[in-house]
Amino acid sequence: MKAFVHHVTLQWKLDLRNKNVLLPYYIIPLIFFLVMSAVFNSIMPDYDLVLIPSMIVFSVTMAAVLGMPVTLFEIYGTDVKKMFHLGNVPHYVPMAVSVVSSFVHFLTLSVLITGLGSLIYGASLPGNVGLFIVGMLGFVLASEGVGVLIGVFARKQSDIAIMGQAVFLPSVILSGSMFPADMLPKPLQYVSYVLPAALGMNAMNDGTVWMMLVLVGIMLVSLTVSFFKTKQL
Amino acid sequence: MKVLDVSRFSKSYGSKEVLHDISFSIDQKDMFAILGVNGAGKTTLLECIEGLRPFNQGTVSFPNGDTFGVQLQSSTLPDNIKVGEIVELICVWNDSPDKDKYMELLDLHSIADQAYKTLSTGQKRKLHLILALINEGDILFLDEPTAGLDVEARAEFHALLRKLNDAGKTIVFSSHDMAEVESLCTRMIFLKGGEIAFFGAVEDFKKSVRKTYTVTIRTEQSDAPLVYELTDLTNELLELIQSYKDKKIPIVDLNITQPSLEDVFLKFAGEAKS
């Protein structure tokens, strides 16, 4: 346990030193948040009601599917995994460490968005704050699960961009974070039910038990599949 | 006492068999070399022994326990990790409290705060050797450990390997540097065409083609030296000298050389290619 905690702390510091991680984890999401919140606020009168969950969905999805796989690929896509194996680091540890470390980053990002959204744009939290927090945690964990899958299944660097964008773009469009999801055609609304972004958006605004179960299910399935995948690498 | 026993080992990539029926053993305190031309399968053999690759047939056993350290040929680490951090991390995972002991072995303190991506080739090699030592294994596997090192770093490396060997560690390494093998190793295998062409003492490897001596003679009448290959030094050399005497050609210089390990390697490699 001591080794795991030490590893998590180190990974957290390494993430902050890695510009390929720092950009999608903090810099781009926060710039997007600051600019687009002003834009959406001016063109959509009631946007302040959904600004915080919308921007959390956009930012965490970007960080999880475009940033998190980079740190995992640096290990599982290269001979670093052999180095760790030879150093007696269990195969699943870099994955688990990345999940914990990124969880802290994503929560920090979400708190920043919540605080700045309220302060700068007068955005309000959804009615039930407890439900909002639970929905946010479930969404962050499910997004991490998807990020881990991309990171351990990518065989080359370019796979990360392709797989990441294949998840990120539909997530942003179908989640309802940019415009109300009920404006989408029905078939696309059904597709959105399997995307953590869409589920997360709904869970934070108006969460139901089944949404939370699906989010937790996505995380568990993703991490289980990734656990066995890292064993084979 | 045997510390590693490889028996009837075979490894294929798809339908192509790259190593066939390999058997050899390594004794405690051996400084053991794995030689062969590029593509002979040295790295594949080492990585199969280390458990990093599966193999098709045979057995690899460690009669004395299977704790060993490994320095890979293509060792790498995350770009932004610092030297001190990775040494500490591997120490923590191996329950080794004495990070400083390892940092001092090859004077890593001076580069403790440097990120991995800023290290020179030599510094990276030093770091990977130290990481390989942390689990305190009885055997140390090194895949071309001194490739890319300058003379000073190589000498420092050799000194540490000798020190470790003297302290009881068995060292197994592949190398292209024949002078290195000649000066460090006691026993070796030579891989040729996916099989072991030689297994035994380094001295015996040299002797295996030592029957040929190169005799270079300079005379007053010749501008360039005359070179002869002799197999029976006692009789043939006397006959050669006698022939000069008979022709009344004075010899001004005579030099006899035995093949170096590099010559033997090239001979074996040449046979491998043909």
Short mmCIF file of C-alpha atoms in Angstrom, two decimals:
data_model
loop_
_atom_site.label_atom_id
_atom_site.label_comp_id
_atom_site.label_asym_id
_atom_site.label_seq_id
_atom_site.Cartn_x
_atom_site.Cartn_y
_atom_site.Cartn_z
CA MET A 1 0.00 0.00 0.00
CA LYS A 2 2.88 2.35 0.85
CA ALA A 3 4.40 1.70 -2.58
CA PHE A 4 1.07 2.33 -4.30
CA VAL A 5 0.53 5.64 -2.49
CA HIS A 6 4.11 6.66 -3.31
CA HIS A 7 3.50 5.76 -6.96
CA VAL A 8 0.22 7.73 -7.09
CA THR A 9 1.90 10.83 -5.63
CA LEU A 10 4.74 10.55 -8.13
CA GLN A 11 2.33 10.05 -11.05
CA TRP A 12 0.36 13.13 -10.02
CA LYS A 13 3.57 15.19 -10.12
CA LEU A 14 4.60 13.66 -13.45
CA ASP A 15 1.22 14.58 -14.93
CA LEU A 16 1.78 18.22 -13.99
CA ARG A 17 5.21 18.18 -15.65
CA ASN A 18 3.92 16.63 -18.86
CA LYS A 19 2.64 19.25 -21.28
CA ASN A 20 0.87 16.55 -23.31
CA VAL A 21 -1.19 15.92 -20.18
CA LEU A 22 -1.37 19.42 -18.77
CA LEU A 23 -2.88 20.82 -21.96
CA PRO A 24 -5.93 18.50 -22.15
CA TYR A 25 -6.23 18.24 -18.35
CA TYR A 26 -6.30 21.92 -17.47
CA ILE A 27 -5.20 24.50 -19.99
CA ILE A 28 -7.47 23.81 -23.00
CA PRO A 29 -10.58 22.93 -20.93
CA LEU A 30 -10.22 26.04 -18.80
CA ILE A 31 -9.65 28.34 -21.79
CA PHE A 32 -12.64 26.73 -23.54
CA PHE A 33 -14.70 27.13 -20.37
CA LEU A 34 -13.82 30.81 -19.95
CA VAL A 35 -14.46 31.71 -23.59
CA MET A 36 -17.43 29.51 -24.44
CA SER A 37 -19.27 30.19 -21.18
CA ALA A 38 -19.32 33.87 -22.09
CA VAL A 39 -20.53 33.04 -25.61
CA PHE A 40 -23.25 30.59 -24.54
CA ASN A 41 -24.37 32.88 -21.74
CA SER A 42 -24.99 35.68 -24.20
CA ILE A 43 -26.78 33.59 -26.85
CA MET A 44 -28.76 31.28 -24.55
CA PRO A 45 -30.67 33.10 -21.80
CA ASP A 46 -31.00 30.14 -19.43
CA TYR A 47 -27.52 28.75 -20.00
CA ASP A 48 -26.40 29.70 -16.48
CA LEU A 49 -28.62 26.88 -15.21
CA VAL A 50 -26.63 24.22 -17.08
CA LEU A 51 -23.27 25.98 -17.47
CA ILE A 52 -21.51 24.09 -14.69
CA PRO A 53 -22.52 20.52 -15.65
CA SER A 54 -22.05 21.34 -19.36
CA MET A 55 -18.53 22.59 -18.89
CA ILE A 56 -17.64 19.77 -16.50
CA VAL A 57 -18.84 17.26 -19.10
CA PHE A 58 -16.86 18.93 -21.88
CA SER A 59 -13.68 19.37 -19.81
CA VAL A 60 -13.57 16.01 -18.10
CA THR A 61 -14.39 14.19 -21.35
CA MET A 62 -11.53 15.98 -23.08
CA ALA A 63 -9.13 15.26 -20.23
CA ALA A 64 -10.18 11.61 -19.91
CA VAL A 65 -10.28 10.53 -23.56
CA LEU A 66 -7.61 12.81 -25.04
CA GLY A 67 -5.23 13.31 -22.10
CA MET A 68 -5.36 10.26 -19.88
CA PRO A 69 -4.49 7.74 -22.64
CA VAL A 70 -1.22 9.62 -23.23
CA THR A 71 0.10 8.76 -19.77
CA LEU A 72 -1.00 5.14 -20.12
CA PHE A 73 0.47 4.77 -23.60
CA GLU A 74 3.81 6.08 -22.30
CA ILE A 75 3.90 2.92 -20.20
CA TYR A 76 1.86 0.19 -21.88
CA GLY A 77 2.67 1.24 -25.45
CA THR A 78 6.43 1.30 -24.84
CA ASP A 79 9.16 -0.71 -23.13
CA VAL A 80 8.49 1.23 -19.92
CA LYS A 81 6.05 -1.57 -19.07
CA LYS A 82 8.95 -4.05 -19.21
CA MET A 83 11.02 -1.77 -16.99
CA PHE A 84 8.22 -1.61 -14.43
CA HIS A 85 7.65 -5.36 -14.64
CA LEU A 86 11.34 -5.98 -14.00
CA GLY A 87 11.23 -3.49 -11.14
CA ASN A 88 8.55 -5.64 -9.47
CA VAL A 89 5.73 -3.21 -10.23
CA PRO A 90 2.56 -5.31 -10.81
CA HIS A 91 1.12 -5.03 -14.35
CA TYR A 92 -2.09 -3.29 -13.29
CA VAL A 93 -0.44 -0.70 -11.04
CA PRO A 94 0.39 1.96 -13.66
CA MET A 95 -3.27 1.76 -14.76
CA ALA A 96 -4.63 1.97 -11.21
CA VAL A 97 -2.19 4.74 -10.34
CA SER A 98 -3.28 6.71 -13.39
CA VAL A 99 -6.96 6.29 -12.44
CA VAL A 100 -6.40 7.61 -8.92
CA SER A 101 -4.08 10.42 -9.97
CA SER A 102 -6.38 11.51 -12.80
CA PHE A 103 -9.39 11.33 -10.48
CA VAL A 104 -7.74 13.99 -8.32
CA HIS A 105 -6.96 16.11 -11.41
CA PHE A 106 -10.50 15.79 -12.77
CA LEU A 107 -12.08 16.65 -9.44
CA THR A 108 -9.79 19.67 -9.18
CA LEU A 109 -10.85 20.70 -12.70
CA SER A 110 -14.53 20.23 -11.84
CA VAL A 111 -14.20 22.25 -8.63
CA LEU A 112 -12.41 25.03 -10.55
CA ILE A 113 -15.19 25.11 -13.14
CA THR A 114 -17.87 25.10 -10.46
CA GLY A 115 -16.21 27.91 -8.51
CA LEU A 116 -15.26 30.07 -11.47
CA GLY A 117 -18.62 29.44 -13.17
CA SER A 118 -20.44 30.77 -10.12
CA LEU A 119 -18.07 33.67 -9.57
CA ILE A 120 -17.59 34.88 -13.12
CA TYR A 121 -20.79 33.89 -14.88
CA GLY A 122 -23.24 33.67 -11.98
CA ALA A 123 -23.96 30.07 -12.87
CA SER A 124 -26.08 28.15 -10.40
CA LEU A 125 -25.70 24.58 -9.24
CA PRO A 126 -28.52 22.17 -10.05
CA GLY A 127 -31.25 22.06 -7.38
CA ASN A 128 -30.02 18.96 -5.57
CA VAL A 129 -26.33 19.53 -4.78
CA GLY A 130 -25.89 16.04 -3.31
CA LEU A 131 -27.20 14.44 -6.47
CA PHE A 132 -25.02 16.75 -8.55
CA ILE A 133 -21.89 15.64 -6.66
CA VAL A 134 -22.80 11.95 -6.90
CA GLY A 135 -23.57 12.34 -10.61
CA MET A 136 -20.29 14.14 -11.16
CA LEU A 137 -18.27 11.45 -9.36
CA GLY A 138 -19.99 8.70 -11.38
CA PHE A 139 -19.36 10.59 -14.61
CA VAL A 140 -15.68 11.21 -13.78
CA LEU A 141 -15.11 7.52 -12.99
CA ALA A 142 -16.92 6.30 -16.12
CA SER A 143 -14.96 8.76 -18.29
CA GLU A 144 -11.73 7.51 -16.73
CA GLY A 145 -12.75 3.96 -17.60
CA VAL A 146 -13.07 4.94 -21.26
CA GLY A 147 -9.75 6.81 -21.12
CA VAL A 148 -8.02 3.74 -19.66
CA LEU A 149 -9.46 1.52 -22.41
CA ILE A 150 -8.06 3.82 -25.10
CA GLY A 151 -4.70 4.04 -23.33
CA VAL A 152 -4.14 0.30 -23.00
CA PHE A 153 -5.57 -0.71 -26.38
CA ALA A 154 -3.70 1.92 -28.45
CA ARG A 155 -0.84 0.25 -30.30
CA LYS A 156 0.74 3.46 -31.57
CA GLN A 157 0.61 7.14 -30.70
CA SER A 158 -1.71 7.97 -33.59
CA ASP A 159 -4.28 5.45 -32.29
CA ILE A 160 -4.79 7.65 -29.22
CA ALA A 161 -5.82 10.65 -31.33
CA ILE A 162 -8.10 8.56 -33.58
CA MET A 163 -9.76 6.61 -30.78
CA GLY A 164 -9.94 9.67 -28.54
CA GLN A 165 -11.61 11.81 -31.16
CA ALA A 166 -13.97 8.97 -32.05
CA VAL A 167 -15.26 9.16 -28.48
CA PHE A 168 -14.80 12.88 -27.79
CA LEU A 169 -16.69 14.37 -30.73
CA PRO A 170 -19.88 12.30 -30.39
CA SER A 171 -19.71 12.86 -26.64
CA VAL A 172 -19.66 16.62 -27.02
CA ILE A 173 -22.34 16.68 -29.70
CA LEU A 174 -24.73 14.14 -28.21
CA SER A 175 -24.33 14.89 -24.50
CA GLY A 176 -26.47 18.00 -24.44
CA SER A 177 -23.60 20.09 -23.12
CA MET A 178 -23.52 22.37 -26.18
CA PHE A 179 -27.24 22.41 -26.94
CA PRO A 180 -30.28 20.63 -25.46
CA ALA A 181 -30.13 16.89 -26.20
CA ASP A 182 -33.87 16.74 -26.88
CA MET A 183 -33.22 18.72 -30.08
CA LEU A 184 -31.38 15.66 -31.45
CA PRO A 185 -33.15 13.08 -33.65
CA LYS A 186 -34.51 10.18 -31.57
CA PRO A 187 -32.03 7.54 -32.82
CA LEU A 188 -29.10 9.77 -31.79
CA GLN A 189 -30.68 10.31 -28.40
CA TYR A 190 -30.67 6.53 -27.92
CA VAL A 191 -27.01 6.36 -28.96
CA SER A 192 -26.21 8.96 -26.33
CA TYR A 193 -27.44 6.62 -23.58
CA VAL A 194 -24.19 4.65 -23.74
CA LEU A 195 -21.92 7.70 -23.68
CA PRO A 196 -20.62 8.67 -20.23
CA ALA A 197 -20.83 12.33 -21.29
CA ALA A 198 -24.58 12.19 -21.99
CA LEU A 199 -25.26 10.07 -18.93
CA GLY A 200 -23.10 12.36 -16.83
CA MET A 201 -24.88 15.48 -18.07
CA ASN A 202 -28.22 13.98 -17.12
CA ALA A 203 -26.95 12.52 -13.86
CA MET A 204 -25.62 15.88 -12.66
CA ASN A 205 -28.83 17.71 -13.58
CA ASP A 206 -31.47 15.20 -12.80
CA GLY A 207 -29.84 11.94 -11.78
CA THR A 208 -31.63 8.65 -11.50
CA VAL A 209 -30.43 5.40 -10.03
CA TRP A 210 -30.23 3.65 -13.39
CA MET A 211 -27.99 6.40 -14.77
CA MET A 212 -25.62 5.98 -11.86
CA LEU A 213 -25.66 2.21 -12.32
CA VAL A 214 -24.81 2.55 -16.01
CA LEU A 215 -21.97 4.99 -15.22
CA VAL A 216 -20.53 2.69 -12.56
CA GLY A 217 -21.06 -0.26 -14.92
CA ILE A 218 -19.09 1.48 -17.69
CA MET A 219 -16.26 2.09 -15.25
CA LEU A 220 -16.21 -1.47 -13.91
CA VAL A 221 -16.36 -3.13 -17.33
CA SER A 222 -13.70 -0.81 -18.74
CA LEU A 223 -11.30 -1.33 -15.84
CA THR A 224 -11.86 -5.11 -15.82
CA VAL A 225 -11.19 -5.41 -19.55
CA SER A 226 -8.15 -3.14 -19.18
CA PHE A 227 -6.85 -5.20 -16.24
CA PHE A 228 -6.73 -8.33 -18.40
CA LYS A 229 -5.37 -6.41 -21.36
CA THR A 230 -2.44 -5.06 -19.31
CA LYS A 231 -1.69 -8.61 -18.23
CA GLN A 232 -1.21 -9.63 -21.86
CA LEU A 233 0.96 -6.66 -22.83
CA MET B 1 26.80 -24.55 -8.38
CA LYS B 2 24.40 -23.95 -11.28
CA VAL B 3 22.28 -20.81 -11.10
CA LEU B 4 20.68 -21.06 -14.54
CA ASP B 5 19.93 -24.10 -16.63
CA VAL B 6 18.56 -23.77 -20.16
CA SER B 7 17.61 -27.08 -21.75
CA ARG B 8 16.36 -27.99 -25.26
CA PHE B 9 15.11 -24.45 -25.68
CA SER B 10 13.42 -23.38 -28.93
CA LYS B 11 11.74 -20.15 -29.94
CA SER B 12 9.79 -19.34 -33.09
CA TYR B 13 8.25 -16.18 -34.48
CA GLY B 14 5.30 -17.47 -36.47
CA SER B 15 6.60 -20.31 -38.59
CA LYS B 16 10.20 -19.11 -38.43
CA GLU B 17 12.31 -20.80 -35.79
CA VAL B 18 14.91 -18.31 -34.55
CA LEU B 19 16.46 -20.40 -31.79
CA HIS B 20 16.71 -24.18 -31.95
CA ASP B 21 17.59 -26.73 -29.30
CA ILE B 22 19.59 -24.37 -27.11
CA SER B 23 21.09 -25.95 -23.99
CA PHE B 24 23.61 -24.42 -21.63
CA SER B 25 24.08 -23.69 -17.97
CA ILE B 26 25.59 -20.88 -15.97
CA ASP B 27 27.42 -21.33 -12.70
CA GLN B 28 27.41 -19.08 -9.69
CA LYS B 29 29.87 -16.19 -10.02
CA ASP B 30 30.22 -16.75 -13.76
CA MET B 31 30.85 -13.68 -15.86
CA PHE B 32 29.06 -15.15 -18.87
CA ALA B 33 28.84 -13.74 -22.41
CA ILE B 34 26.24 -14.38 -25.09
CA LEU B 35 27.82 -13.73 -28.46
CA GLY B 36 26.56 -13.84 -32.01
CA VAL B 37 26.10 -11.69 -35.08
CA ASN B 38 23.24 -9.21 -35.34
CA GLY B 39 19.94 -11.10 -35.55
CA ALA B 40 21.45 -14.25 -34.06
CA GLY B 41 18.79 -14.21 -31.35
CA LYS B 42 20.81 -12.94 -28.37
CA THR B 43 18.15 -10.48 -27.19
CA THR B 44 15.36 -12.98 -27.84
CA LEU B 45 17.18 -15.61 -25.78
CA LEU B 46 17.83 -13.19 -22.94
CA GLU B 47 14.24 -11.91 -22.87
CA CYS B 48 12.84 -15.46 -22.89
CA ILE B 49 15.10 -16.37 -19.96
CA GLU B 50 14.01 -13.21 -18.16
CA GLY B 51 10.35 -14.18 -18.66
CA LEU B 52 9.58 -11.21 -20.90
CA ARG B 53 8.79 -13.37 -23.94
CA PRO B 54 7.15 -16.78 -24.20
CA PHE B 55 9.07 -19.62 -25.83
CA ASN B 56 7.93 -22.73 -27.64
CA GLN B 57 9.92 -25.64 -26.24
CA GLY B 58 12.40 -26.52 -23.54
CA THR B 59 12.94 -25.38 -20.01
CA VAL B 60 14.58 -22.45 -18.29
CA SER B 61 15.23 -23.05 -14.62
CA PHE B 62 16.93 -21.18 -11.83
CA PRO B 63 18.00 -23.89 -9.34
CA ASN B 64 19.11 -21.29 -6.83
CA GLY B 65 15.97 -19.10 -6.95
CA ASP B 66 14.72 -16.82 -9.68
CA THR B 67 15.47 -13.36 -8.33
CA PHE B 68 17.48 -11.51 -10.92
CA GLY B 69 18.13 -8.02 -12.19
CA VAL B 70 17.80 -7.06 -15.85
CA GLN B 71 19.12 -4.25 -18.00
CA LEU B 72 17.34 -4.31 -21.33
CA GLN B 73 18.87 -3.31 -24.64
CA SER B 74 15.95 -0.95 -25.31
CA SER B 75 15.48 0.33 -21.79
CA THR B 76 13.33 3.42 -21.48
CA LEU B 77 11.43 5.37 -18.84
CA PRO B 78 8.86 8.19 -18.84
CA ASP B 79 10.49 11.37 -20.19
CA ASN B 80 9.76 13.59 -17.21
CA ILE B 81 10.70 11.29 -14.38
CA LYS B 82 13.79 12.36 -12.47
CA VAL B 83 16.68 10.01 -11.72
CA GLY B 84 16.19 10.23 -7.96
CA GLU B 85 12.45 9.63 -8.33
CA ILE B 86 12.70 6.44 -10.38
CA VAL B 87 15.41 4.99 -8.14
CA GLU B 88 13.25 5.75 -5.11
CA LEU B 89 10.13 4.31 -6.78
CA ILE B 90 11.81 1.01 -7.64
CA CYS B 91 13.34 0.89 -4.15
CA VAL B 92 9.87 1.34 -2.63
CA TRP B 93 8.38 -1.44 -4.79
CA ASN B 94 11.24 -3.75 -3.75
CA ASP B 95 11.07 -2.89 -0.05
CA SER B 96 14.60 -1.58 -0.24
CA PRO B 97 15.09 1.27 2.21
CA ASP B 98 18.55 2.26 1.05
CA LYS B 99 18.09 4.46 -2.01
CA ASP B 100 21.36 6.31 -1.34
CA LYS B 101 23.38 3.10 -1.47
CA TYR B 102 22.34 2.59 -5.10
CA MET B 103 22.66 6.26 -6.02
CA GLU B 104 26.27 6.18 -4.83
CA LEU B 105 27.28 3.04 -6.75
CA LEU B 106 27.66 4.95 -10.01
CA ASP B 107 27.53 8.48 -8.59
CA LEU B 108 23.95 9.19 -9.60
CA HIS B 109 23.63 11.91 -6.94
CA SER B 110 25.03 14.47 -9.36
CA ILE B 111 22.16 13.81 -11.78
CA ALA B 112 19.45 13.01 -9.22
CA ASP B 113 17.28 15.99 -10.23
CA GLN B 114 17.69 15.54 -13.99
CA ALA B 115 14.70 14.36 -16.01
CA TYR B 116 15.19 11.09 -17.88
CA LYS B 117 14.83 12.77 -21.28
CA THR B 118 17.79 15.07 -20.56
CA LEU B 119 20.22 12.25 -19.75
CA SER B 120 23.03 11.23 -22.08
CA THR B 121 23.23 7.65 -23.35
CA GLY B 122 25.90 6.88 -20.79
CA GLN B 123 23.89 8.33 -17.93
CA LYS B 124 20.83 6.33 -19.00
CA ARG B 125 22.91 3.13 -19.09
CA LYS B 126 24.21 3.85 -15.60
CA LEU B 127 20.70 4.48 -14.32
CA HIS B 128 19.30 1.27 -15.85
CA LEU B 129 22.16 -0.76 -14.39
CA ILE B 130 21.43 0.66 -10.96
CA LEU B 131 17.70 -0.09 -11.35
CA ALA B 132 18.62 -3.66 -12.26
CA LEU B 133 20.54 -4.00 -8.99
CA ILE B 134 17.79 -2.83 -6.65
CA ASN B 135 16.02 -6.17 -6.26
CA GLU B 136 19.34 -7.66 -5.05
CA GLY B 137 19.02 -10.64 -7.38
CA ASP B 138 21.79 -13.22 -7.55
CA ILE B 139 22.03 -12.93 -11.32
CA LEU B 140 22.34 -9.79 -13.42
CA PHE B 141 21.30 -9.96 -17.09
CA LEU B 142 22.68 -7.16 -19.25
CA ASP B 143 21.86 -6.75 -22.94
CA GLU B 144 24.69 -4.86 -24.64
CA PRO B 145 25.23 -2.77 -21.53
CA THR B 146 28.12 -0.63 -22.76
CA ALA B 147 26.86 0.14 -26.27
CA GLY B 148 27.21 3.86 -26.90
CA LEU B 149 29.41 4.55 -23.88
CA ASP B 150 32.66 6.49 -24.07
CA VAL B 151 35.95 4.96 -22.91
CA GLU B 152 35.78 6.47 -19.43
CA ALA B 153 32.19 5.40 -18.80
CA ARG B 154 32.95 1.93 -20.14
CA ALA B 155 35.91 1.56 -17.77
CA GLU B 156 33.71 2.69 -14.86
CA PHE B 157 31.08 0.17 -15.92
CA HIS B 158 33.61 -2.65 -16.17
CA ALA B 159 34.99 -1.81 -12.73
CA LEU B 160 31.51 -2.00 -11.23
CA LEU B 161 30.75 -5.31 -12.97
CA ARG B 162 33.99 -6.80 -11.65
CA LYS B 163 33.17 -5.51 -8.17
CA LEU B 164 29.69 -7.04 -8.33
CA ASN B 165 31.08 -10.31 -9.64
CA ASP B 166 33.69 -10.39 -6.88
CA ALA B 167 30.86 -9.84 -4.39
CA GLY B 168 29.21 -13.04 -5.63
CA LYS B 169 26.83 -11.86 -8.33
CA THR B 170 26.54 -13.90 -11.50
CA ILE B 171 26.67 -11.65 -14.55
CA VAL B 172 25.30 -12.61 -17.94
CA PHE B 173 25.57 -10.21 -20.83
CA SER B 174 25.43 -9.95 -24.56
CA SER B 175 27.93 -7.71 -26.25
CA HIS B 176 29.39 -6.83 -29.60
CA ASP B 177 32.59 -5.63 -27.97
CA MET B 178 34.98 -8.54 -28.15
CA ALA B 179 37.66 -6.78 -26.13
CA GLU B 180 35.09 -6.35 -23.40
CA VAL B 181 34.17 -10.03 -23.43
CA GLU B 182 37.83 -11.04 -23.52
CA SER B 183 38.70 -8.86 -20.54
CA LEU B 184 35.61 -9.55 -18.41
CA CYS B 185 34.14 -12.95 -19.14
CA THR B 186 35.07 -16.42 -18.08
CA ARG B 187 32.57 -18.45 -20.10
CA MET B 188 30.36 -17.89 -23.11
CA ILE B 189 28.08 -19.23 -25.79
CA PHE B 190 28.26 -18.29 -29.45
CA LEU B 191 24.95 -18.32 -31.32
CA LYS B 192 25.08 -19.18 -35.00
CA GLY B 193 22.14 -19.88 -37.26
CA GLY B 194 19.80 -20.14 -34.29
CA GLU B 195 21.93 -22.78 -32.56
CA ILE B 196 24.83 -22.84 -30.15
CA ALA B 197 28.06 -23.05 -32.13
CA PHE B 198 30.22 -22.86 -29.04
CA PHE B 199 29.65 -23.20 -25.31
CA GLY B 200 32.53 -23.10 -22.87
CA ALA B 201 35.40 -21.01 -21.59
CA VAL B 202 36.36 -17.86 -23.47
CA GLU B 203 39.94 -19.16 -23.64
CA ASP B 204 38.72 -22.36 -25.27
CA PHE B 205 36.72 -20.32 -27.80
CA LYS B 206 39.91 -18.57 -28.79
CA LYS B 207 41.81 -21.81 -28.90
CA SER B 208 39.20 -23.31 -31.20
CA VAL B 209 40.82 -21.48 -34.11
CA ARG B 210 44.14 -20.76 -32.54
CA LYS B 211 45.76 -23.46 -34.65
CA THR B 212 46.34 -20.76 -37.24
CA TYR B 213 49.23 -18.40 -36.61
CA THR B 214 49.95 -15.36 -38.70
CA VAL B 215 53.67 -14.92 -39.40
CA THR B 216 54.80 -11.62 -40.89
CA ILE B 217 58.31 -11.42 -42.29
CA ARG B 218 60.26 -8.41 -43.53
CA THR B 219 63.41 -8.85 -45.57
CA GLU B 220 65.99 -6.44 -46.97
CA GLN B 221 64.75 -7.20 -50.48
CA SER B 222 60.97 -6.70 -49.98
CA ASP B 223 59.21 -3.39 -49.44
CA ALA B 224 55.99 -4.89 -48.15
CA PRO B 225 55.89 -7.52 -45.39
CA LEU B 226 55.25 -11.12 -46.41
CA VAL B 227 52.42 -12.81 -44.54
CA TYR B 228 52.13 -16.57 -43.93
CA GLU B 229 49.38 -18.57 -42.22
CA LEU B 230 50.91 -21.49 -40.29
CA THR B 231 49.15 -24.22 -38.39
CA ASP B 232 52.14 -26.15 -37.02
CA LEU B 233 54.35 -23.49 -35.57
CA THR B 234 57.25 -25.73 -34.55
CA ASN B 235 57.86 -27.41 -37.91
CA GLU B 236 56.45 -24.97 -40.42
CA LEU B 237 58.19 -21.94 -38.95
CA LEU B 238 61.54 -23.70 -39.01
CA GLU B 239 60.94 -24.74 -42.61
CA LEU B 240 59.96 -21.18 -43.52
CA ILE B 241 63.06 -19.68 -41.95
CA GLN B 242 65.19 -22.40 -43.55
CA SER B 243 63.75 -21.51 -46.98
CA TYR B 244 64.88 -17.89 -46.54
CA LYS B 245 68.28 -19.10 -45.40
CA ASP B 246 68.58 -21.38 -48.42
CA LYS B 247 67.73 -18.48 -50.75
CA LYS B 248 70.24 -16.32 -48.85
CA ILE B 249 67.57 -13.68 -48.13
CA PRO B 250 68.25 -12.01 -44.78
CA ILE B 251 65.20 -11.62 -42.52
CA VAL B 252 65.13 -8.22 -40.78
CA ASP B 253 61.90 -8.60 -38.84
CA LEU B 254 59.61 -11.51 -37.91
CA ASN B 255 56.32 -11.26 -36.09
CA ILE B 256 54.01 -14.08 -34.95
CA THR B 257 50.43 -13.29 -33.92
CA GLN B 258 47.64 -15.42 -32.55
CA PRO B 259 44.03 -14.59 -33.35
CA SER B 260 42.26 -12.23 -30.95
CA LEU B 261 38.74 -13.02 -29.78
CA GLU B 262 37.58 -10.56 -32.41
CA ASP B 263 39.31 -12.60 -35.13
CA VAL B 264 37.65 -15.75 -33.81
CA PHE B 265 34.29 -13.96 -33.70
CA LEU B 266 34.71 -12.82 -37.30
CA LYS B 267 35.67 -16.33 -38.36
CA PHE B 268 32.60 -17.77 -36.65
CA ALA B 269 30.43 -14.96 -37.99
CA GLY B 270 31.78 -15.54 -41.49
CA GLU B 271 30.92 -19.21 -41.28
CA ALA B 272 27.49 -18.25 -40.00
CA LYS B 273 26.86 -16.06 -43.03
CA SER B 274 28.14 -18.64 -45.49
#
